Tab-separated table of C-alpha atoms in Angstrom:
chain	number	residue	atom	x	y	z
H	819	MET	CA	-0.265	0.242	-0.079
H	820	LYS	CA	0.869	3.484	-0.863
H	821	PHE	CA	2.376	4.976	1.722
H	822	VAL	CA	0.420	8.503	2.522
H	823	ASP	CA	1.180	11.009	5.899
H	824	GLU	CA	-1.253	13.345	5.812
H	825	ALA	CA	-5.086	14.012	5.063
H	826	THR	CA	-7.901	15.501	5.283
H	827	ILE	CA	-11.001	14.987	7.121
H	828	LYS	CA	-14.399	16.820	7.996
H	829	VAL	CA	-15.875	14.923	11.911
H	830	LYS	CA	-19.531	15.834	12.690
H	831	ALA	CA	-20.307	14.694	15.881
H	832	GLY	CA	-23.956	14.574	16.956
H	833	ASP	CA	-26.992	16.963	17.143
H	834	GLY	CA	-28.275	16.388	20.451
H	835	GLY	CA	-32.437	15.036	19.737
H	836	ASN	CA	-34.946	17.701	20.533
H	837	GLY	CA	-37.160	17.923	24.024
H	838	CYS	CA	-40.381	17.053	23.671
H	839	VAL	CA	-44.307	18.639	24.330
H	840	SER	CA	-46.494	15.896	26.112
H	841	PHE	CA	-49.185	15.807	28.388
H	842	ARG	CA	-50.705	12.916	30.070
H	843	ARG	CA	-53.803	12.522	28.662
H	844	GLU	CA	-55.901	9.312	30.900
H	845	LYS	CA	-59.342	8.453	31.167
H	846	TYR	CA	-60.616	9.750	35.311
H	847	VAL	CA	-57.189	11.842	35.327
H	848	PRO	CA	-58.547	15.424	34.408
H	849	PHE	CA	-55.008	17.350	35.632
H	850	GLY	CA	-52.270	14.692	33.897
H	851	GLY	CA	-49.892	17.352	33.489
H	852	PRO	CA	-46.787	17.931	31.169
H	853	ASP	CA	-44.755	14.482	30.264
H	854	GLY	CA	-42.592	14.965	27.841
H	855	GLY	CA	-39.214	13.830	28.080
H	856	ASP	CA	-35.767	14.636	27.254
H	857	GLY	CA	-33.869	14.099	24.011
H	858	GLY	CA	-30.491	12.445	24.324
H	859	ASP	CA	-27.131	13.714	23.513
H	860	GLY	CA	-25.285	13.826	20.527
H	861	GLY	CA	-22.208	11.205	19.737
H	862	SER	CA	-19.101	12.492	19.475
H	863	VAL	CA	-16.213	11.702	17.423
H	864	TYR	CA	-12.630	9.890	18.986
H	865	LEU	CA	-10.155	9.252	16.928
H	866	VAL	CA	-8.299	6.138	18.452
H	867	ALA	CA	-4.352	5.575	17.152
H	868	THR	CA	-3.619	1.444	16.679
H	869	HIS	CA	-1.130	-0.006	15.443
H	870	ASP	CA	-2.521	-1.791	13.157
H	871	LEU	CA	-2.380	0.770	10.876
H	872	ASN	CA	1.064	2.740	9.271
H	873	THR	CA	-0.396	4.798	6.791
H	874	LEU	CA	-2.924	6.989	6.008
H	875	ALA	CA	-3.881	6.113	2.892
H	876	ASP	CA	-7.597	4.408	3.508
H	877	PHE	CA	-8.426	9.108	4.233
H	878	ARG	CA	-8.067	8.884	0.149
H	879	PHE	CA	-11.528	7.045	0.028
H	880	GLN	CA	-14.027	8.208	3.048
H	881	ARG	CA	-13.018	11.706	4.081
H	882	HIS	CA	-16.198	12.212	5.712
H	883	PHE	CA	-17.266	10.924	9.538
H	884	GLU	CA	-20.395	11.512	11.385
H	885	ALA	CA	-21.158	9.964	15.037
H	886	GLY	CA	-25.206	9.259	15.677
H	887	ARG	CA	-28.038	11.533	16.227
H	888	GLY	CA	-29.716	12.068	19.706
H	889	GLU	CA	-33.755	10.248	19.565
H	890	ASN	CA	-36.122	12.917	20.425
H	891	GLY	CA	-37.650	12.983	24.097
H	892	ARG	CA	-41.027	10.823	23.873
H	893	GLY	CA	-44.028	11.270	26.063
H	894	ARG	CA	-44.694	9.441	29.268
H	895	ASN	CA	-41.296	11.319	30.427
H	896	MET	CA	-39.328	8.638	28.319
H	897	THR	CA	-35.545	10.321	27.576
H	898	GLY	CA	-34.109	9.556	23.737
H	899	HIS	CA	-31.710	7.300	23.314
H	900	ALA	CA	-28.138	9.334	23.233
H	901	GLY	CA	-26.622	9.080	19.776
H	902	GLU	CA	-23.905	6.303	19.478
H	903	ASP	CA	-20.080	7.700	19.502
H	904	LEU	CA	-17.490	7.357	16.238
H	905	GLU	CA	-14.413	5.972	16.807
H	906	VAL	CA	-11.896	6.119	14.037
H	907	GLU	CA	-9.160	4.453	13.662
H	908	VAL	CA	-5.433	6.392	12.763
H	909	PRO	CA	-1.912	5.185	12.564
H	910	VAL	CA	0.225	6.033	15.659
H	911	GLY	CA	2.094	9.040	15.222
H	912	THR	CA	-0.660	11.053	14.212
H	913	LEU	CA	-1.233	14.247	14.677
H	914	ALA	CA	-4.219	16.048	14.792
H	915	PHE	CA	-4.964	20.107	13.435
H	916	ASP	CA	-8.197	22.286	12.613
H	917	ALA	CA	-7.595	22.710	8.831
H	918	GLN	CA	-8.544	25.993	9.319
H	919	THR	CA	-7.003	27.825	11.931
H	920	GLY	CA	-4.012	25.623	12.577
H	921	GLU	CA	-4.154	24.794	16.012
H	922	LEU	CA	-2.914	21.618	17.239
H	923	ILE	CA	-5.624	19.336	19.076
H	924	GLY	CA	-3.297	16.592	20.024
H	925	ASP	CA	-0.971	14.194	19.504
H	926	LEU	CA	-1.744	10.256	19.526
H	927	VAL	CA	1.751	8.536	20.075
H	928	ASN	CA	0.440	5.722	22.392
H	929	HIS	CA	-1.573	2.673	20.670
H	930	GLY	CA	-4.730	2.970	22.453
H	931	GLN	CA	-5.399	6.837	22.889
H	932	LYS	CA	-8.116	8.512	22.131
H	933	LEU	CA	-8.604	12.479	20.798
H	934	LEU	CA	-11.747	14.222	21.330
H	935	VAL	CA	-12.586	15.982	18.246
H	936	ALA	CA	-16.177	17.142	17.301
H	937	GLN	CA	-17.796	16.947	20.523
H	938	GLY	CA	-21.676	15.728	19.714
H	939	GLY	CA	-24.299	18.019	20.788
H	940	PHE	CA	-26.557	18.561	24.085
H	941	HIS	CA	-30.108	16.990	24.848
H	942	GLY	CA	-32.931	19.285	24.213
H	943	LEU	CA	-35.135	19.554	27.843
H	944	GLY	CA	-38.848	18.234	27.502
H	945	ASN	CA	-41.829	20.511	28.624
H	946	THR	CA	-41.577	18.630	32.274
H	947	ARG	CA	-38.751	20.508	33.024
H	948	TYR	CA	-40.846	23.906	32.913
H	949	LYS	CA	-43.322	22.360	35.260
H	950	SER	CA	-43.173	24.443	38.390
H	951	SER	CA	-45.871	26.266	40.465
H	952	VAL	CA	-47.070	28.919	38.877
H	953	ASN	CA	-46.920	27.496	34.925
H	954	ARG	CA	-48.871	23.616	35.254
H	955	ALA	CA	-49.250	23.285	32.328
H	956	PRO	CA	-45.923	24.729	29.959
H	957	ARG	CA	-46.073	23.971	26.268
H	958	GLN	CA	-42.619	25.032	25.715
H	959	SER	CA	-39.185	22.801	25.308
H	960	LYS	CA	-35.755	22.974	24.232
H	961	PRO	CA	-34.178	21.702	20.753
H	962	GLY	CA	-31.028	19.842	21.070
H	963	THR	CA	-27.354	21.639	20.405
H	964	PRO	CA	-25.797	20.946	16.852
H	965	GLY	CA	-22.695	19.058	17.065
H	966	GLU	CA	-19.249	20.297	16.656
H	967	LEU	CA	-18.494	20.661	12.164
H	968	ARG	CA	-14.368	20.297	12.404
H	969	GLN	CA	-12.519	19.615	9.161
H	970	LEU	CA	-9.359	18.466	10.377
H	971	ARG	CA	-5.652	18.196	9.336
H	972	LEU	CA	-4.515	14.883	10.152
H	973	GLU	CA	-0.889	14.165	9.837
H	974	LEU	CA	1.892	11.149	10.570
H	975	LYS	CA	4.752	11.118	11.939
H	976	VAL	CA	6.677	8.143	11.497
H	977	LEU	CA	7.810	6.673	15.338
H	978	ALA	CA	11.431	4.953	15.280
H	979	ASP	CA	13.925	4.876	17.323
H	980	VAL	CA	16.719	5.254	14.703
H	981	GLY	CA	16.426	6.811	11.504
H	982	LEU	CA	18.906	6.784	8.501
H	983	LEU	CA	19.302	10.227	6.678
H	984	GLY	CA	22.129	10.540	3.610
H	985	LEU	CA	21.814	11.707	-0.158
H	986	PRO	CA	20.272	9.155	-2.775
H	987	ASN	CA	21.650	6.102	-3.053
H	988	ALA	CA	23.902	6.407	-0.180
H	989	GLY	CA	22.628	2.510	1.220
H	990	LYS	CA	20.121	3.463	3.442
H	991	SER	CA	17.571	0.905	2.106
H	992	THR	CA	20.048	-1.831	1.856
H	993	LEU	CA	21.204	-1.130	5.696
H	994	ILE	CA	17.916	-1.969	6.911
H	995	SER	CA	17.232	-4.766	4.296
H	996	LYS	CA	20.189	-5.991	5.669
H	997	VAL	CA	20.218	-5.611	9.668
H	998	SER	CA	16.097	-5.909	9.737
H	999	GLY	CA	12.765	-8.076	7.949
H	1000	ALA	CA	12.736	-4.485	6.467
H	1001	ARG	CA	12.589	-5.138	2.433
H	1002	PRO	CA	12.129	-2.098	0.657
H	1003	LYS	CA	13.025	-1.411	-2.451
H	1004	VAL	CA	16.508	-0.975	-3.487
H	1005	ALA	CA	18.316	-0.107	-7.105
H	1006	ASP	CA	21.357	2.006	-8.785
H	1007	TYR	CA	19.343	4.728	-9.222
H	1008	PRO	CA	18.147	8.276	-7.529
H	1009	PHE	CA	14.680	8.263	-5.278
H	1010	THR	CA	14.254	4.228	-4.829
H	1011	THR	CA	12.440	4.609	-1.843
H	1012	LEU	CA	9.604	6.758	-1.833
H	1013	HIS	CA	7.956	6.191	1.348
H	1014	PRO	CA	9.559	6.046	4.791
H	1015	ASN	CA	9.977	2.208	5.623
H	1016	LEU	CA	9.691	0.952	8.898
H	1017	GLY	CA	12.433	-2.923	10.050
H	1018	VAL	CA	12.662	-3.496	13.429
H	1019	VAL	CA	16.289	-4.796	14.360
H	1020	ARG	CA	16.786	-7.632	16.783
H	1021	LEU	CA	20.182	-8.446	18.780
H	1022	GLY	CA	18.117	-10.889	21.091
H	1023	PRO	CA	15.432	-11.831	22.979
H	1024	LEU	CA	14.386	-8.663	24.887
H	1025	GLN	CA	17.302	-6.370	22.498
H	1026	SER	CA	15.409	-4.820	19.171
H	1027	PHE	CA	15.015	-1.451	18.178
H	1028	VAL	CA	12.969	-0.298	15.337
H	1029	MET	CA	14.924	1.645	12.192
H	1030	ALA	CA	13.450	4.158	9.242
H	1031	ASP	CA	14.950	4.472	6.403
H	1032	ILE	CA	13.808	7.961	5.357
H	1033	PRO	CA	13.470	8.905	1.920
H	1034	GLY	CA	16.705	10.978	0.276
H	1035	LEU	CA	17.144	14.397	0.135
H	1036	ILE	CA	18.768	16.625	-2.476
H	1037	GLU	CA	20.062	20.484	-1.859
H	1038	GLY	CA	16.897	22.436	-2.121
H	1039	ALA	CA	14.803	20.228	-0.126
H	1040	ALA	CA	13.797	22.010	2.575
H	1041	GLU	CA	12.117	24.626	-0.130
H	1042	GLY	CA	10.646	21.813	-2.120
H	1043	ALA	CA	12.983	20.281	-4.492
H	1044	GLY	CA	12.821	16.377	-4.702
H	1045	LEU	CA	10.762	14.582	-2.004
H	1046	GLY	CA	10.820	18.530	-0.253
H	1047	ILE	CA	9.823	18.608	3.093
H	1048	GLN	CA	7.107	15.941	3.000
H	1049	PHE	CA	9.351	13.666	5.062
H	1050	LEU	CA	12.204	15.981	6.266
H	1051	LYS	CA	9.749	16.113	9.440
H	1052	HIS	CA	9.870	12.863	10.429
H	1053	LEU	CA	13.090	12.694	11.707
H	1054	ALA	CA	12.384	14.909	14.924
H	1055	ARG	CA	10.224	12.029	15.850
H	1056	ASN	CA	13.456	9.518	15.875
H	1057	ARG	CA	15.712	8.959	18.782
H	1058	LEU	CA	18.893	8.665	17.412
H	1059	LEU	CA	20.292	9.737	13.505
H	1060	LEU	CA	22.670	8.123	11.559
H	1061	HIS	CA	23.966	9.670	8.552
H	1062	LEU	CA	25.251	7.843	6.195
H	1063	VAL	CA	27.480	8.683	3.471
H	1064	ASP	CA	29.026	6.759	0.417
H	1065	ILE	CA	32.554	6.857	0.591
H	1066	GLU	CA	32.731	6.171	-3.293
H	1067	PRO	CA	29.947	9.075	-4.417
H	1068	PRO	CA	28.872	7.958	-8.499
H	1069	ASP	CA	29.565	11.144	-9.204
H	1070	PRO	CA	33.134	11.824	-8.532
H	1071	GLU	CA	33.198	15.636	-8.405
H	1072	GLN	CA	31.389	15.239	-5.381
H	1073	ALA	CA	33.423	14.732	-2.001
H	1074	PRO	CA	31.674	12.855	0.326
H	1075	GLU	CA	32.113	15.757	3.026
H	1076	GLN	CA	29.828	17.756	0.793
H	1077	ALA	CA	27.216	15.207	0.715
H	1078	VAL	CA	27.080	15.422	4.589
H	1079	ARG	CA	26.654	19.312	4.201
H	1080	VAL	CA	24.214	19.527	1.630
H	1081	ILE	CA	22.076	17.781	3.941
H	1082	GLU	CA	22.838	19.554	7.436
H	1083	GLN	CA	22.261	22.361	5.372
H	1084	GLU	CA	18.700	21.496	4.376
H	1085	MET	CA	18.005	19.888	8.129
H	1086	ALA	CA	18.353	23.415	9.189
H	1087	GLN	CA	16.845	25.470	7.102
H	1088	PHE	CA	13.276	23.142	7.867
H	1089	ASP	CA	14.143	23.321	11.486
H	1090	PRO	CA	17.648	24.015	13.314
H	1091	GLN	CA	16.461	21.929	16.206
H	1092	LEU	CA	17.469	19.363	14.640
H	1093	LEU	CA	21.123	19.425	13.724
H	1094	GLU	CA	20.841	18.853	17.932
H	1095	ARG	CA	19.295	15.407	17.914
H	1096	PRO	CA	22.066	12.551	18.095
H	1097	ARG	CA	23.896	11.874	14.990
H	1098	TRP	CA	26.670	9.298	14.607
H	1099	LEU	CA	28.360	9.531	10.875
H	1100	VAL	CA	28.136	5.903	9.050
H	1101	ILE	CA	30.776	5.739	6.335
H	1102	ASN	CA	29.118	3.498	3.717
H	1103	LYS	CA	30.148	1.165	0.713
H	1104	VAL	CA	33.695	1.003	1.791
H	1105	ASP	CA	34.219	-2.734	0.398
H	1106	LEU	CA	34.511	-0.233	-2.842
H	1107	ILE	CA	37.631	1.079	-1.191
H	1108	PRO	CA	41.427	-1.279	-1.594
H	1109	SER	CA	41.671	-2.590	2.032
H	1110	ASP	CA	44.785	-0.236	2.005
H	1111	GLU	CA	43.360	3.089	1.608
H	1112	ARG	CA	40.196	3.102	3.962
H	1113	GLU	CA	41.201	4.369	7.268
H	1114	ALA	CA	43.174	6.817	4.919
H	1115	ARG	CA	39.892	7.595	2.684
H	1116	CYS	CA	37.849	7.478	6.007
H	1117	GLN	CA	39.798	9.832	8.032
H	1118	ALA	CA	39.987	12.625	5.780
H	1119	VAL	CA	36.441	12.728	5.168
H	1120	ILE	CA	36.472	12.842	9.668
H	1121	GLU	CA	39.012	15.719	9.288
H	1122	ALA	CA	37.553	17.444	6.266
H	1123	LEU	CA	33.822	17.706	8.213
H	1124	ASP	CA	35.470	18.561	11.826
H	1125	TRP	CA	33.315	15.514	13.206
H	1126	LYS	CA	33.231	15.261	16.455
H	1127	GLY	CA	30.495	12.278	17.460
H	1128	PRO	CA	30.996	8.237	16.675
H	1129	VAL	CA	32.038	7.547	13.159
H	1130	PHE	CA	31.124	3.537	11.597
H	1131	HIS	CA	32.931	2.454	8.754
H	1132	ILE	CA	30.479	0.010	7.216
H	1133	SER	CA	29.302	-2.122	3.942
H	1134	ALA	CA	25.441	-2.223	4.401
H	1135	PHE	CA	25.881	-4.658	1.126
H	1136	THR	CA	28.395	-7.365	2.038
H	1137	GLY	CA	27.516	-6.414	6.049
H	1138	GLU	CA	30.817	-5.461	7.281
H	1139	GLY	CA	30.957	-3.598	10.274
H	1140	THR	CA	26.964	-3.543	10.428
H	1141	ASP	CA	26.719	-6.054	13.843
H	1142	THR	CA	29.215	-3.543	15.578
H	1143	LEU	CA	27.321	-0.220	14.265
H	1144	THR	CA	23.121	-2.558	15.693
H	1145	GLN	CA	25.036	-3.713	18.999
H	1146	GLN	CA	26.440	0.115	20.146
H	1147	VAL	CA	23.115	1.896	18.745
H	1148	MET	CA	21.247	-0.786	20.883
H	1149	ARG	CA	23.629	0.234	23.875
H	1150	TYR	CA	23.829	3.983	23.106
H	1151	LEU	CA	19.095	3.581	23.510
H	1152	GLU	CA	19.104	1.426	26.627
H	1153	GLU	CA	22.051	4.081	28.548
H	1154	HIS	CA	19.334	7.028	26.997
H	1155	ASP	CA	15.938	5.567	27.703
H	1156	SER	CA	15.269	7.613	30.394
H	1157	ASP	CA	15.456	10.867	27.992
H	1158	THR	CA	12.627	9.582	25.734
């Protein structure tokens, strides 16, 4: 199924039922009095987060959701039934915004979490409510209030422990397919990955983490070039970023350190706080470099970037260095578990 990370829907809560005007009519009871019941409350609309969904694609086909209307009150002081609430399932990691005001209504980050997005209407009052010592036969009632109508913009941000970023064809899809059960499309042309892929990396019975393969970014992405900013926002959800760089890029005129700076520039333009997130440098495709030249080539990249953080040399294609990388990632996540 195609990954869709934004959708616009309309939700309508149920209207409250109207109150009833009724009088007790029985033989030999000359002054029965009012007995009109209240209406029922209208149903509300909730968003419910679930792990069973990982895309907003279903909202391309159904965009309107309406909860049940409250029943009208009836005679003999019978209250109308309340309208049924409507629960709309969305993937974990969904943010709900008011499409007209841009207000953030809520962020659904846990399985089973519920968010009220449209309040049902309040029930109307029957004429029994208006009976008093001076008004024994009231002929007035109150209608139910309309349910809330809202247009929502849903935005899905991938929830993963580790995010892979880099230029197209840096080897992100190959890496996630090597260390997890994910099977993204892998090919020797740019933009093979058109949507985020999630994979679970298992190192032991009780040791695992989720890795996200974010589509490759190019210069100008923050302004909409290539896949644009559509997926830059997913990086904010990751606890650790692995910045992959091709040590032997297809374009000989582009040095590996330039590739890193391009991504950093786009991250800074989109959200400067992204650069403050923990990020490790992963130099990929070292199998393409003669063994006696690898250390010097990698060190040159590190010095050119003046990189102070952790650095790993791997070959996602052959698997060289990937075990060490995943073990260090697992250790980091365990040590910083309290930070989340």
